[in-house]
Amino acid sequence: DGGITQSPKYLFRKEGQNVTLSCEQNLNHDAMYWYRQDPGQGLRLIYYSQIVNDFQKGDIAEGYSVSREKKESFPLTVTSAQKNPTAFYLCASSGTGAISPLHFGNGTRLTVT
Amino acid sequence: SQQGEEDPQALSIQEGENATMNCSYKTSINNLQWYRQNSGRGLVHLILIRSNEREKHSGRLRVTLDTSKKSSSLLITASRAADTASYFCATALANQAGTALIFGKGTTLSVSS
């Protein structure tokens, strides 16, 4: 089955530690995205990548980093510089073009204490 | 930047009734998309309407777009308990190829049997 896999589903970390969230897709999509969702809120864009080895900052990129070394993979690192990292993180992919809908993974819930 | 705003924030109806959600946005768009999110899951694409379209149907869903008012509505007819979810509108900005979708904060729909 084609889709997007995010792992793990739940992640717990101590404050001050970096943590990497995994996102893999087998849809052969060129574009991939990371969004953050806080309770009762919409999605806010962290980073996106239209092609391998290239990515752009979204609205809330501070404290996050990404890499896009392979078409299938777009890992997100939440660094210790992110002031409020506890949130639900969603990865998505799409074909290129403005009319391509997004396909989402089922998210990773990160709790930092 | 929050482009879309859904209204109402929450909606409670009985099975069989229709549900209408509205979305307003600020700048010119290429297209507008509606997504559904079940609690704790990723988003699922429902329907896309292009800026030169006024109405679109898909099963029990009807979407309208009024670019002069910068607004869209999603109508779910004959609702079912399984329609209980959050619904988000997302916009693709005009003349900005290669940018990501911008999501609103969503409408939480509760359908009781």
mmCIF file of N, CA and C in Angstrom, chain B:
data_model
loop_
_atom_site.group_PDB
_atom_site.id
_atom_site.type_symbol
_atom_site.label_atom_id
_atom_site.label_comp_id
_atom_site.label_asym_id
_atom_site.label_seq_id
_atom_site.Cartn_x
_atom_site.Cartn_y
_atom_site.Cartn_z
ATOM 1 N N SER B 1 1.621 32.842 9.053
ATOM 2 C CA SER B 1 0.513 33.612 8.487
ATOM 3 C C SER B 1 -0.684 32.693 8.323
ATOM 4 N N GLN B 2 -1.805 33.100 8.913
ATOM 5 C CA GLN B 2 -3.020 32.286 8.854
ATOM 6 C C GLN B 2 -3.884 32.842 7.733
ATOM 7 N N GLN B 3 -3.952 32.149 6.623
ATOM 8 C CA GLN B 3 -4.684 32.647 5.471
ATOM 9 C C GLN B 3 -6.176 32.408 5.622
ATOM 10 N N GLY B 4 -6.550 31.182 6.023
ATOM 11 C CA GLY B 4 -7.956 30.838 6.078
ATOM 12 C C GLY B 4 -8.487 30.818 7.495
ATOM 13 N N GLU B 5 -9.738 31.192 7.645
ATOM 14 C CA GLU B 5 -10.401 31.147 8.936
ATOM 15 C C GLU B 5 -11.738 30.456 8.758
ATOM 16 N N GLU B 6 -11.964 29.377 9.510
ATOM 17 C CA GLU B 6 -13.225 28.666 9.393
ATOM 18 C C GLU B 6 -14.238 29.204 10.405
ATOM 19 N N ASP B 7 -15.470 29.034 10.055
ATOM 20 C CA ASP B 7 -16.568 29.482 10.895
ATOM 21 C C ASP B 7 -17.742 28.524 10.691
ATOM 22 N N PRO B 8 -18.385 27.997 11.741
ATOM 23 C CA PRO B 8 -18.074 28.247 13.154
ATOM 24 C C PRO B 8 -16.860 27.435 13.608
ATOM 25 N N GLN B 9 -16.387 27.682 14.808
ATOM 26 C CA GLN B 9 -15.300 26.887 15.363
ATOM 27 C C GLN B 9 -15.790 25.496 15.730
ATOM 28 N N ALA B 10 -17.040 25.397 16.185
ATOM 29 C CA ALA B 10 -17.613 24.105 16.553
ATOM 30 C C ALA B 10 -19.067 24.065 16.126
ATOM 31 N N LEU B 11 -19.518 22.856 15.768
ATOM 32 C CA LEU B 11 -20.868 22.674 15.250
ATOM 33 C C LEU B 11 -21.387 21.324 15.736
ATOM 34 N N SER B 12 -22.559 21.333 16.363
ATOM 35 C CA SER B 12 -23.159 20.092 16.833
ATOM 36 C C SER B 12 -24.525 19.913 16.181
ATOM 37 N N ILE B 13 -24.720 18.763 15.548
ATOM 38 C CA ILE B 13 -25.987 18.506 14.856
ATOM 39 C C ILE B 13 -26.430 17.068 15.103
ATOM 40 N N GLN B 14 -27.656 16.763 14.679
ATOM 41 C CA GLN B 14 -28.188 15.411 14.760
ATOM 42 C C GLN B 14 -27.962 14.697 13.437
ATOM 43 N N GLU B 15 -27.878 13.394 13.509
ATOM 44 C CA GLU B 15 -27.771 12.595 12.284
ATOM 45 C C GLU B 15 -28.906 12.931 11.335
ATOM 46 N N GLY B 16 -28.585 13.001 10.068
ATOM 47 C CA GLY B 16 -29.595 13.306 9.064
ATOM 48 C C GLY B 16 -29.671 14.783 8.712
ATOM 49 N N GLU B 17 -29.192 15.639 9.607
ATOM 50 C CA GLU B 17 -29.201 17.074 9.315
ATOM 51 C C GLU B 17 -28.028 17.418 8.401
ATOM 52 N N ASN B 18 -28.111 18.607 7.819
ATOM 53 C CA ASN B 18 -27.003 19.102 6.999
ATOM 54 C C ASN B 18 -26.053 19.928 7.850
ATOM 55 N N ALA B 19 -24.789 19.913 7.501
ATOM 56 C CA ALA B 19 -23.771 20.712 8.199
ATOM 57 C C ALA B 19 -23.111 21.650 7.211
ATOM 58 N N THR B 20 -23.044 22.908 7.569
ATOM 59 C CA THR B 20 -22.394 23.900 6.706
ATOM 60 C C THR B 20 -21.266 24.584 7.463
ATOM 61 N N MET B 21 -20.099 24.591 6.835
ATOM 62 C CA MET B 21 -18.925 25.256 7.409
ATOM 63 C C MET B 21 -18.423 26.281 6.398
ATOM 64 N N ASN B 22 -17.930 27.379 6.913
ATOM 65 C CA ASN B 22 -17.470 28.452 6.054
ATOM 66 C C ASN B 22 -15.980 28.717 6.258
ATOM 67 N N CYS B 23 -15.368 29.220 5.197
ATOM 68 C CA CYS B 23 -13.947 29.537 5.238
ATOM 69 C C CYS B 23 -13.740 30.878 4.557
ATOM 70 N N SER B 24 -13.046 31.774 5.220
ATOM 71 C CA SER B 24 -12.695 33.046 4.595
ATOM 72 C C SER B 24 -11.184 33.133 4.492
ATOM 73 N N TYR B 25 -10.712 33.787 3.445
ATOM 74 C CA TYR B 25 -9.277 33.906 3.253
ATOM 75 C C TYR B 25 -8.936 35.337 2.833
ATOM 76 N N LYS B 26 -7.645 35.631 2.819
ATOM 77 C CA LYS B 26 -7.250 37.035 2.697
ATOM 78 C C LYS B 26 -6.705 37.433 1.336
ATOM 79 N N THR B 27 -5.938 36.559 0.697
ATOM 80 C CA THR B 27 -5.287 36.965 -0.552
ATOM 81 C C THR B 27 -5.726 36.069 -1.702
ATOM 82 N N SER B 28 -5.414 36.476 -2.906
ATOM 83 C CA SER B 28 -5.835 35.732 -4.091
ATOM 84 C C SER B 28 -5.277 34.314 -4.077
ATOM 85 N N ILE B 29 -6.100 33.398 -4.536
ATOM 86 C CA ILE B 29 -5.722 31.990 -4.474
ATOM 87 C C ILE B 29 -5.728 31.336 -5.848
ATOM 88 N N ASN B 30 -5.003 30.251 -5.952
ATOM 89 C CA ASN B 30 -5.027 29.392 -7.129
ATOM 90 C C ASN B 30 -6.149 28.367 -6.969
ATOM 91 N N ASN B 31 -6.244 27.814 -5.774
ATOM 92 C CA ASN B 31 -7.310 26.869 -5.475
ATOM 93 C C ASN B 31 -7.520 26.806 -3.969
ATOM 94 N N LEU B 32 -8.628 26.195 -3.581
ATOM 95 C CA LEU B 32 -8.940 26.028 -2.163
ATOM 96 C C LEU B 32 -9.304 24.569 -1.960
ATOM 97 N N GLN B 33 -8.800 23.997 -0.890
ATOM 98 C CA GLN B 33 -9.017 22.574 -0.622
ATOM 99 C C GLN B 33 -9.634 22.404 0.768
ATOM 100 N N TRP B 34 -10.425 21.355 0.902
ATOM 101 C CA TRP B 34 -10.991 20.999 2.202
ATOM 102 C C TRP B 34 -10.430 19.648 2.629
ATOM 103 N N TYR B 35 -10.094 19.573 3.919
ATOM 104 C CA TYR B 35 -9.556 18.356 4.505
ATOM 105 C C TYR B 35 -10.346 18.000 5.753
ATOM 106 N N ARG B 36 -10.293 16.727 6.079
ATOM 107 C CA ARG B 36 -10.955 16.212 7.271
ATOM 108 C C ARG B 36 -9.906 15.571 8.168
ATOM 109 N N GLN B 37 -10.062 15.722 9.494
ATOM 110 C CA GLN B 37 -9.152 15.105 10.438
ATOM 111 C C GLN B 37 -9.941 14.440 11.550
ATOM 112 N N ASN B 38 -9.790 13.138 11.658
ATOM 113 C CA ASN B 38 -10.341 12.421 12.805
ATOM 114 C C ASN B 38 -9.375 12.613 13.977
ATOM 115 N N SER B 39 -9.905 12.534 15.163
ATOM 116 C CA SER B 39 -9.136 12.836 16.367
ATOM 117 C C SER B 39 -7.842 12.024 16.436
ATOM 118 N N GLY B 40 -6.729 12.732 16.579
ATOM 119 C CA GLY B 40 -5.443 12.065 16.746
ATOM 120 C C GLY B 40 -4.864 11.466 15.480
ATOM 121 N N ARG B 41 -5.438 11.797 14.335
ATOM 122 C CA ARG B 41 -4.975 11.216 13.072
ATOM 123 C C ARG B 41 -4.484 12.303 12.129
ATOM 124 N N GLY B 42 -3.974 11.883 10.976
ATOM 125 C CA GLY B 42 -3.588 12.836 9.945
ATOM 126 C C GLY B 42 -4.800 13.343 9.190
ATOM 127 N N LEU B 43 -4.571 14.331 8.346
ATOM 128 C CA LEU B 43 -5.670 14.899 7.563
ATOM 129 C C LEU B 43 -5.882 14.097 6.293
ATOM 130 N N VAL B 44 -7.120 14.108 5.836
ATOM 131 C CA VAL B 44 -7.479 13.429 4.601
ATOM 132 C C VAL B 44 -8.098 14.442 3.648
ATOM 133 N N HIS B 45 -7.614 14.463 2.417
ATOM 134 C CA HIS B 45 -8.129 15.398 1.424
ATOM 135 C C HIS B 45 -9.550 15.020 1.015
ATOM 136 N N LEU B 46 -10.444 16.018 0.998
ATOM 137 C CA LEU B 46 -11.833 15.776 0.618
ATOM 138 C C LEU B 46 -12.131 16.268 -0.795
ATOM 139 N N ILE B 47 -11.804 17.516 -1.057
ATOM 140 C CA ILE B 47 -12.237 18.113 -2.319
ATOM 141 C C ILE B 47 -11.401 19.364 -2.601
ATOM 142 N N LEU B 48 -11.178 19.638 -3.873
ATOM 143 C CA LEU B 48 -10.433 20.813 -4.310
ATOM 144 C C LEU B 48 -11.300 21.602 -5.264
ATOM 145 N N ILE B 49 -11.315 22.914 -5.099
ATOM 146 C CA ILE B 49 -12.041 23.772 -6.027
ATOM 147 C C ILE B 49 -11.068 24.839 -6.531
ATOM 148 N N ARG B 50 -11.032 25.007 -7.845
ATOM 149 C CA ARG B 50 -10.102 25.955 -8.443
ATOM 150 C C ARG B 50 -10.708 27.355 -8.406
ATOM 151 N N SER B 51 -9.867 28.351 -8.563
ATOM 152 C CA SER B 51 -10.322 29.738 -8.431
ATOM 153 C C SER B 51 -11.323 30.132 -9.512
ATOM 154 N N ASN B 52 -11.347 29.411 -10.633
ATOM 155 C CA ASN B 52 -12.304 29.743 -11.697
ATOM 156 C C ASN B 52 -13.568 28.891 -11.633
ATOM 157 N N GLU B 53 -13.716 28.116 -10.562
ATOM 158 C CA GLU B 53 -14.920 27.312 -10.358
ATOM 159 C C GLU B 53 -15.774 27.940 -9.267
ATOM 160 N N ARG B 54 -17.069 27.720 -9.332
ATOM 161 C CA ARG B 54 -17.974 28.311 -8.337
ATOM 162 C C ARG B 54 -18.578 27.264 -7.422
ATOM 163 N N GLU B 55 -18.712 26.037 -7.926
ATOM 164 C CA GLU B 55 -19.337 24.986 -7.123
ATOM 165 C C GLU B 55 -18.789 23.634 -7.569
ATOM 166 N N LYS B 56 -18.678 22.742 -6.584
ATOM 167 C CA LYS B 56 -18.206 21.407 -6.892
ATOM 168 C C LYS B 56 -18.877 20.414 -5.959
ATOM 169 N N HIS B 57 -19.150 19.219 -6.487
ATOM 170 C CA HIS B 57 -19.824 18.200 -5.693
ATOM 171 C C HIS B 57 -18.971 16.947 -5.646
ATOM 172 N N SER B 58 -19.064 16.239 -4.516
ATOM 173 C CA SER B 58 -18.439 14.930 -4.404
ATOM 174 C C SER B 58 -19.250 14.137 -3.387
ATOM 175 N N GLY B 59 -20.072 13.220 -3.870
ATOM 176 C CA GLY B 59 -20.922 12.445 -2.969
ATOM 177 C C GLY B 59 -21.839 13.350 -2.160
ATOM 178 N N ARG B 60 -21.767 13.285 -0.841
ATOM 179 C CA ARG B 60 -22.595 14.140 0.023
ATOM 180 C C ARG B 60 -21.972 15.499 0.303
ATOM 181 N N LEU B 61 -20.870 15.786 -0.325
ATOM 182 C CA LEU B 61 -20.175 17.061 -0.124
ATOM 183 C C LEU B 61 -20.482 18.023 -1.260
ATOM 184 N N ARG B 62 -20.717 19.281 -0.866
ATOM 185 C CA ARG B 62 -20.845 20.349 -1.863
ATOM 186 C C ARG B 62 -19.994 21.518 -1.398
ATOM 187 N N VAL B 63 -19.128 21.977 -2.270
ATOM 188 C CA VAL B 63 -18.260 23.110 -1.963
ATOM 189 C C VAL B 63 -18.598 24.249 -2.900
ATOM 190 N N THR B 64 -18.666 25.446 -2.350
ATOM 191 C CA THR B 64 -18.839 26.645 -3.163
ATOM 192 C C THR B 64 -17.660 27.575 -2.927
ATOM 193 N N LEU B 65 -17.389 28.398 -3.910
ATOM 194 C CA LEU B 65 -16.298 29.364 -3.817
ATOM 195 C C LEU B 65 -16.772 30.696 -4.372
ATOM 196 N N ASP B 66 -16.584 31.742 -3.601
ATOM 197 C CA ASP B 66 -16.906 33.102 -4.037
ATOM 198 C C ASP B 66 -15.627 33.934 -3.924
ATOM 199 N N THR B 67 -14.938 34.092 -5.042
ATOM 200 C CA THR B 67 -13.648 34.785 -5.001
ATOM 201 C C THR B 67 -13.821 36.281 -4.751
ATOM 202 N N SER B 68 -14.990 36.838 -5.082
ATOM 203 C CA SER B 68 -15.200 38.267 -4.832
ATOM 204 C C SER B 68 -15.309 38.539 -3.337
ATOM 205 N N LYS B 69 -15.823 37.570 -2.596
ATOM 206 C CA LYS B 69 -15.931 37.704 -1.132
ATOM 207 C C LYS B 69 -14.797 36.981 -0.413
ATOM 208 N N LYS B 70 -13.947 36.317 -1.184
ATOM 209 C CA LYS B 70 -12.851 35.542 -0.604
ATOM 210 C C LYS B 70 -13.392 34.574 0.445
ATOM 211 N N SER B 71 -14.345 33.767 0.021
ATOM 212 C CA SER B 71 -14.936 32.824 0.961
ATOM 213 C C SER B 71 -15.357 31.547 0.252
ATOM 214 N N SER B 72 -15.443 30.485 1.046
ATOM 215 C CA SER B 72 -15.858 29.180 0.551
ATOM 216 C C SER B 72 -16.737 28.539 1.614
ATOM 217 N N SER B 73 -17.599 27.647 1.182
ATOM 218 C CA SER B 73 -18.381 26.890 2.151
ATOM 219 C C SER B 73 -18.360 25.415 1.793
ATOM 220 N N LEU B 74 -18.411 24.602 2.822
ATOM 221 C CA LEU B 74 -18.496 23.146 2.683
ATOM 222 C C LEU B 74 -19.809 22.699 3.288
ATOM 223 N N LEU B 75 -20.620 22.040 2.485
ATOM 224 C CA LEU B 75 -21.899 21.509 2.942
ATOM 225 C C LEU B 75 -21.819 19.993 2.948
ATOM 226 N N ILE B 76 -22.133 19.399 4.089
ATOM 227 C CA ILE B 76 -22.249 17.944 4.187
ATOM 228 C C ILE B 76 -23.728 17.645 4.357
ATOM 229 N N THR B 77 -24.308 16.936 3.407
ATOM 230 C CA THR B 77 -25.737 16.637 3.481
ATOM 231 C C THR B 77 -25.970 15.311 4.191
ATOM 232 N N ALA B 78 -27.146 15.195 4.803
ATOM 233 C CA ALA B 78 -27.570 13.948 5.459
ATOM 234 C C ALA B 78 -26.449 13.383 6.320
ATOM 235 N N SER B 79 -26.015 14.167 7.288
ATOM 236 C CA SER B 79 -24.829 13.795 8.058
ATOM 237 C C SER B 79 -25.021 12.494 8.837
ATOM 238 N N ARG B 80 -23.893 11.849 9.099
ATOM 239 C CA ARG B 80 -23.856 10.595 9.838
ATOM 240 C C ARG B 80 -22.918 10.745 11.025
ATOM 241 N N ALA B 81 -23.052 9.880 12.005
ATOM 242 C CA ALA B 81 -22.161 9.929 13.170
ATOM 243 C C ALA B 81 -20.697 9.824 12.735
ATOM 244 N N ALA B 82 -20.451 9.082 11.667
ATOM 245 C CA ALA B 82 -19.081 8.900 11.175
ATOM 246 C C ALA B 82 -18.493 10.176 10.574
ATOM 247 N N ASP B 83 -19.313 11.198 10.358
ATOM 248 C CA ASP B 83 -18.807 12.476 9.858
ATOM 249 C C ASP B 83 -18.178 13.308 10.975
ATOM 250 N N THR B 84 -18.330 12.866 12.208
ATOM 251 C CA THR B 84 -17.732 13.578 13.337
ATOM 252 C C THR B 84 -16.227 13.669 13.153
ATOM 253 N N ALA B 85 -15.719 14.892 13.092
ATOM 254 C CA ALA B 85 -14.301 15.139 12.796
ATOM 255 C C ALA B 85 -14.075 16.643 12.787
ATOM 256 N N SER B 86 -12.825 17.039 12.575
ATOM 257 C CA SER B 86 -12.503 18.447 12.331
ATOM 258 C C SER B 86 -12.298 18.641 10.838
ATOM 259 N N TYR B 87 -12.753 19.772 10.360
ATOM 260 C CA TYR B 87 -12.676 20.066 8.927
ATOM 261 C C TYR B 87 -11.886 21.360 8.731
ATOM 262 N N PHE B 88 -10.929 21.301 7.815
ATOM 263 C CA PHE B 88 -10.026 22.430 7.576
ATOM 264 C C PHE B 88 -10.086 22.844 6.117
ATOM 265 N N CYS B 89 -10.050 24.154 5.904
ATOM 266 C CA CYS B 89 -9.835 24.635 4.555
ATOM 267 C C CYS B 89 -8.356 24.998 4.417
ATOM 268 N N ALA B 90 -7.857 24.895 3.208
ATOM 269 C CA ALA B 90 -6.457 25.209 2.935
ATOM 270 C C ALA B 90 -6.378 25.890 1.581
ATOM 271 N N THR B 91 -5.532 26.881 1.501
ATOM 272 C CA THR B 91 -5.442 27.641 0.258
ATOM 273 C C THR B 91 -4.050 27.546 -0.349
ATOM 274 N N ALA B 92 -4.036 27.489 -1.659
ATOM 275 C CA ALA B 92 -2.798 27.565 -2.433
ATOM 276 C C ALA B 92 -2.771 28.957 -3.042
ATOM 277 N N LEU B 93 -1.765 29.729 -2.713
ATOM 278 C CA LEU B 93 -1.727 31.124 -3.125
ATOM 279 C C LEU B 93 -1.519 31.252 -4.629
ATOM 280 N N ALA B 94 -2.136 32.269 -5.198
ATOM 281 C CA ALA B 94 -2.012 32.503 -6.631
ATOM 282 C C ALA B 94 -0.619 33.011 -6.979
ATOM 283 N N ASN B 95 -0.168 32.633 -8.138
ATOM 284 C CA ASN B 95 1.106 33.137 -8.660
ATOM 285 C C ASN B 95 2.302 32.807 -7.775
ATOM 286 N N GLN B 96 2.187 31.746 -7.024
ATOM 287 C CA GLN B 96 3.323 31.342 -6.195
ATOM 288 C C GLN B 96 3.513 29.847 -6.345
ATOM 289 N N ALA B 97 4.023 29.458 -7.482
ATOM 290 C CA ALA B 97 4.278 28.040 -7.707
ATOM 291 C C ALA B 97 5.324 27.551 -6.730
ATOM 292 N N GLY B 98 5.092 26.363 -6.205
ATOM 293 C CA GLY B 98 6.078 25.784 -5.316
ATOM 294 C C GLY B 98 5.929 26.196 -3.875
ATOM 295 N N THR B 99 4.819 26.806 -3.500
ATOM 296 C CA THR B 99 4.612 27.127 -2.091
ATOM 297 C C THR B 99 3.666 26.104 -1.480
ATOM 298 N N ALA B 100 3.683 26.047 -0.161
ATOM 299 C CA ALA B 100 2.874 25.062 0.544
ATOM 300 C C ALA B 100 1.470 25.603 0.805
ATOM 301 N N LEU B 101 0.551 24.694 1.107
ATOM 302 C CA LEU B 101 -0.799 25.076 1.477
ATOM 303 C C LEU B 101 -0.798 25.760 2.834
ATOM 304 N N ILE B 102 -1.717 26.707 2.997
ATOM 305 C CA ILE B 102 -1.902 27.390 4.271
ATOM 306 C C ILE B 102 -3.253 26.978 4.824
ATOM 307 N N PHE B 103 -3.265 26.477 6.046
ATOM 308 C CA PHE B 103 -4.476 25.934 6.649
ATOM 309 C C PHE B 103 -5.125 26.918 7.614
ATOM 310 N N GLY B 104 -6.455 26.809 7.733
ATOM 311 C CA GLY B 104 -7.180 27.532 8.751
ATOM 312 C C GLY B 104 -7.171 26.747 10.054
ATOM 313 N N LYS B 105 -7.912 27.254 11.058
ATOM 314 C CA LYS B 105 -7.915 26.613 12.372
ATOM 315 C C LYS B 105 -8.941 25.498 12.486
ATOM 316 N N GLY B 106 -9.837 25.392 11.538
ATOM 317 C CA GLY B 106 -10.734 24.253 11.503
ATOM 318 C C GLY B 106 -12.078 24.459 12.181
ATOM 319 N N THR B 107 -13.034 23.646 11.758
ATOM 320 C CA THR B 107 -14.351 23.546 12.393
ATOM 321 C C THR B 107 -14.490 22.140 12.936
ATOM 322 N N THR B 108 -14.825 22.029 14.221
ATOM 323 C CA THR B 108 -15.042 20.713 14.821
ATOM 324 C C THR B 108 -16.517 20.368 14.725
ATOM 325 N N LEU B 109 -16.812 19.305 13.995
ATOM 326 C CA LEU B 109 -18.191 18.870 13.774
ATOM 327 C C LEU B 109 -18.490 17.654 14.634
ATOM 328 N N SER B 110 -19.595 17.734 15.361
ATOM 329 C CA SER B 110 -20.035 16.606 16.170
ATOM 330 C C SER B 110 -21.431 16.221 15.712
ATOM 331 N N VAL B 111 -21.589 14.966 15.264
ATOM 332 C CA VAL B 111 -22.865 14.471 14.793
ATOM 333 C C VAL B 111 -23.342 13.388 15.748
ATOM 334 N N SER B 112 -24.483 13.634 16.374
ATOM 335 C CA SER B 112 -24.979 12.668 17.352
ATOM 336 C C SER B 112 -26.147 11.876 16.766
ATOM 337 N N SER B 113 -26.216 10.623 17.191
ATOM 338 C CA SER B 113 -27.259 9.724 16.660
ATOM 339 C C SER B 113 -28.485 9.715 17.562
#
